[in-house]
Amino acid sequence: MAAEPAPAAPDTYTGGLRRVARVVLLDPQDRILLLHGHEPDDPGTDWWFTPGGGVEGDETREQAALRELAEETGITDVDLGPVLWRRRCSFPFAGRQWDQDEWYYLARTTETATAATALTELERRSVAGARWWTCPELLHARETVYPTKLAGLLRTLLDEGPPAAPVTLDTEIVR
């Protein structure tokens, strides 16, 4: 008998600048894990993005990164590294505008199987799965990927290693 899925966590974003921790998760072959998302009521409007989400309560961004990664992918055996990039973004999603201050953490894992374990109700309606991407696949992708320059950022990361200090990316505003 299959286990019942866990009850969906509530969606707690109510507007304002949302503090977000994202994870650039690499496997031993230097593939990056991206989630496939879409508008809740329009699966045809879709994109790929790194795991992560909002900081809750008094948790640190590092704690949020690890929690979100576990909830969205089931992956818990990771070595969390430094903050690679910081980005401000604003975008419409699920009928409202989201304004975010995102920090992207480098992480490595040997786990490659994924299973979402604790998605919010909104995530259950808008996350269609996960996929490991090689850098060349990302460079040639025709799909929408966020942040929009992720392929080049990943290439630089793999060629040069993590930056000495977090790099501030251009603000992305989607209307």
GROMACS .gro file of C-alpha atoms in nm:
model
  175
    1MET     CA    1   0.000   0.000   0.000
    2ALA     CA    2   0.142   0.339  -0.100
    3ALA     CA    3   0.196   0.598   0.170
    4GLU     CA    4  -0.029   0.904   0.177
    5PRO     CA    5   0.150   1.221   0.065
    6ALA     CA    6   0.229   1.466   0.342
    7PRO     CA    7  -0.023   1.749   0.385
    8ALA     CA    8   0.073   2.053   0.180
    9ALA     CA    9   0.247   2.328   0.370
   10PRO     CA   10   0.074   2.666   0.352
   11ASP     CA   11   0.192   2.935   0.113
   12THR     CA   12   0.319   3.208   0.346
   13TYR     CA   13   0.428   3.485   0.104
   14THR     CA   14   0.211   3.792   0.154
   15GLY     CA   15   0.404   4.051  -0.047
   16GLY     CA   16   0.702   4.277   0.013
   17LEU     CA   17   1.064   4.181  -0.043
   18ARG     CA   18   1.097   3.805   0.009
   19ARG     CA   19   1.430   3.673   0.139
   20VAL     CA   20   1.515   3.364  -0.067
   21ALA     CA   21   1.787   3.097  -0.055
   22ARG     CA   22   1.849   2.900  -0.375
   23VAL     CA   23   2.079   2.604  -0.437
   24VAL     CA   24   2.310   2.545  -0.733
   25LEU     CA   25   2.326   2.169  -0.676
   26LEU     CA   26   2.594   1.982  -0.868
   27ASP     CA   27   2.639   1.606  -0.891
   28PRO     CA   28   2.976   1.426  -0.937
   29GLN     CA   29   2.950   1.478  -1.317
   30ASP     CA   30   2.902   1.857  -1.266
   31ARG     CA   31   2.539   1.840  -1.378
   32ILE     CA   32   2.306   2.097  -1.220
   33LEU     CA   33   1.965   2.007  -1.083
   34LEU     CA   34   1.678   2.227  -1.202
   35LEU     CA   35   1.309   2.211  -1.123
   36HIS     CA   36   1.046   2.240  -1.396
   37GLY     CA   37   0.778   2.492  -1.304
   38HIS     CA   38   0.472   2.641  -1.465
   39GLU     CA   39   0.181   2.871  -1.392
   40PRO     CA   40  -0.062   2.677  -1.170
   41ASP     CA   41  -0.348   2.710  -1.419
   42ASP     CA   42  -0.140   2.709  -1.738
   43PRO     CA   43   0.117   2.426  -1.773
   44GLY     CA   44   0.208   2.568  -2.117
   45THR     CA   45   0.372   2.870  -1.952
   46ASP     CA   46   0.676   2.695  -1.811
   47TRP     CA   47   1.040   2.744  -1.709
   48TRP     CA   48   1.330   2.579  -1.526
   49PHE     CA   49   1.477   2.708  -1.200
   50THR     CA   50   1.709   2.615  -0.916
   51PRO     CA   51   1.566   2.460  -0.598
   52GLY     CA   52   1.506   2.699  -0.312
   53GLY     CA   53   1.257   2.929  -0.152
   54GLY     CA   54   1.173   3.175   0.116
   55VAL     CA   55   1.343   3.205   0.453
   56GLU     CA   56   1.100   3.115   0.730
   57GLY     CA   57   1.093   3.263   1.080
   58ASP     CA   58   1.437   3.308   1.233
   59GLU     CA   59   1.617   3.050   1.017
   60THR     CA   60   1.936   3.151   0.838
   61ARG     CA   61   1.958   3.151   0.461
   62GLU     CA   62   2.183   2.844   0.487
   63GLN     CA   63   1.915   2.663   0.689
   64ALA     CA   64   1.650   2.772   0.440
   65ALA     CA   65   1.860   2.646   0.148
   66LEU     CA   66   1.897   2.301   0.303
   67ARG     CA   67   1.532   2.281   0.413
   68GLU     CA   68   1.401   2.389   0.073
   69LEU     CA   69   1.633   2.147  -0.106
   70ALA     CA   70   1.507   1.859   0.109
   71GLU     CA   71   1.141   1.959   0.066
   72GLU     CA   72   1.161   2.009  -0.310
   73THR     CA   73   1.396   1.725  -0.406
   74GLY     CA   74   1.429   1.484  -0.113
   75ILE     CA   75   1.807   1.531  -0.131
   76THR     CA   76   1.962   1.578   0.214
   77ASP     CA   77   2.319   1.450   0.174
   78VAL     CA   78   2.484   1.768   0.048
   79ASP     CA   79   2.793   1.972   0.111
   80LEU     CA   80   2.669   2.331   0.121
   81GLY     CA   81   2.929   2.573  -0.003
   82PRO     CA   82   2.954   2.949  -0.038
   83VAL     CA   83   2.711   3.201  -0.176
   84LEU     CA   84   2.792   3.232  -0.547
   85TRP     CA   85   2.550   3.497  -0.663
   86ARG     CA   86   2.294   3.745  -0.533
   87ARG     CA   87   2.003   3.869  -0.736
   88ARG     CA   88   1.695   4.086  -0.702
   89CYS     CA   89   1.401   3.981  -0.915
   90SER     CA   90   1.036   4.056  -0.963
   91PHE     CA   91   0.792   3.840  -1.155
   92PRO     CA   92   0.422   3.759  -1.187
   93PHE     CA   93   0.319   3.416  -1.063
   94ALA     CA   94  -0.010   3.267  -0.955
   95GLY     CA   95  -0.195   3.595  -0.996
   96ARG     CA   96   0.037   3.822  -0.799
   97GLN     CA   97   0.375   3.995  -0.825
   98TRP     CA   98   0.665   3.838  -0.633
   99ASP     CA   99   0.965   4.054  -0.530
  100GLN     CA  100   1.267   3.856  -0.417
  101ASP     CA  101   1.620   3.902  -0.282
  102GLU     CA  102   1.782   3.571  -0.382
  103TRP     CA  103   2.112   3.422  -0.264
  104TYR     CA  104   2.245   3.125  -0.464
  105TYR     CA  105   2.450   2.871  -0.267
  106LEU     CA  106   2.683   2.618  -0.424
  107ALA     CA  107   2.617   2.261  -0.308
  108ARG     CA  108   2.746   1.921  -0.410
  109THR     CA  109   2.589   1.580  -0.371
  110THR     CA  110   2.631   1.220  -0.479
  111GLU     CA  111   2.252   1.165  -0.457
  112THR     CA  112   2.083   1.194  -0.795
  113ALA     CA  113   1.737   1.045  -0.731
  114THR     CA  114   1.480   1.312  -0.653
  115ALA     CA  115   1.143   1.302  -0.481
  116ALA     CA  116   0.956   1.609  -0.361
  117THR     CA  117   0.866   1.545   0.003
  118ALA     CA  118   0.700   1.860   0.139
  119LEU     CA  119   0.574   2.094  -0.129
  120THR     CA  120   0.339   2.380  -0.049
  121GLU     CA  121  -0.006   2.367  -0.206
  122LEU     CA  122   0.107   2.623  -0.464
  123GLU     CA  123   0.420   2.419  -0.544
  124ARG     CA  124   0.210   2.104  -0.587
  125ARG     CA  125   0.008   2.289  -0.850
  126SER     CA  126   0.310   2.440  -1.027
  127VAL     CA  127   0.617   2.211  -1.007
  128ALA     CA  128   0.618   1.940  -1.273
  129GLY     CA  129   0.944   1.763  -1.189
  130ALA     CA  130   1.321   1.787  -1.180
  131ARG     CA  131   1.605   1.719  -1.420
  132TRP     CA  132   1.985   1.710  -1.408
  133TRP     CA  133   2.136   1.928  -1.684
  134THR     CA  134   2.489   1.931  -1.825
  135CYS     CA  135   2.643   2.268  -1.898
  136PRO     CA  136   2.630   2.209  -2.277
  137GLU     CA  137   2.260   2.116  -2.249
  138LEU     CA  138   2.193   2.442  -2.066
  139LEU     CA  139   2.396   2.644  -2.316
  140HIS     CA  140   2.182   2.507  -2.602
  141ALA     CA  141   1.847   2.499  -2.419
  142ARG     CA  142   1.550   2.661  -2.588
  143GLU     CA  143   1.346   2.647  -2.268
  144THR     CA  144   1.322   2.944  -2.033
  145VAL     CA  145   1.569   2.912  -1.744
  146TYR     CA  146   1.605   3.139  -1.439
  147PRO     CA  147   1.824   3.320  -1.372
  148THR     CA  148   1.834   3.394  -1.744
  149LYS     CA  149   2.215   3.380  -1.767
  150LEU     CA  150   2.248   3.054  -1.570
  151ALA     CA  151   2.423   2.867  -1.851
  152GLY     CA  152   2.709   3.120  -1.866
  153LEU     CA  153   2.726   3.147  -1.488
  154LEU     CA  154   2.755   2.770  -1.460
  155ARG     CA  155   3.025   2.757  -1.729
  156THR     CA  156   3.228   3.020  -1.539
  157LEU     CA  157   3.177   2.834  -1.210
  158LEU     CA  158   3.295   2.505  -1.359
  159ASP     CA  159   3.593   2.668  -1.534
  160GLU     CA  160   3.708   2.902  -1.255
  161GLY     CA  161   3.555   2.769  -0.933
  162PRO     CA  162   3.347   2.973  -0.690
  163PRO     CA  163   3.404   3.350  -0.684
  164ALA     CA  164   3.605   3.498  -0.395
  165ALA     CA  165   3.294   3.694  -0.292
  166PRO     CA  166   2.932   3.667  -0.406
  167VAL     CA  167   2.866   3.821  -0.747
  168THR     CA  168   2.568   4.056  -0.773
  169LEU     CA  169   2.369   3.964  -1.083
  170ASP     CA  170   2.160   4.208  -1.284
  171THR     CA  171   1.812   4.265  -1.148
  172GLU     CA  172   1.553   4.070  -1.346
  173ILE     CA  173   1.203   4.213  -1.377
  174VAL     CA  174   0.940   4.011  -1.559
  175ARG     CA  175   0.602   4.171  -1.621
   0.00000   0.00000   0.00000
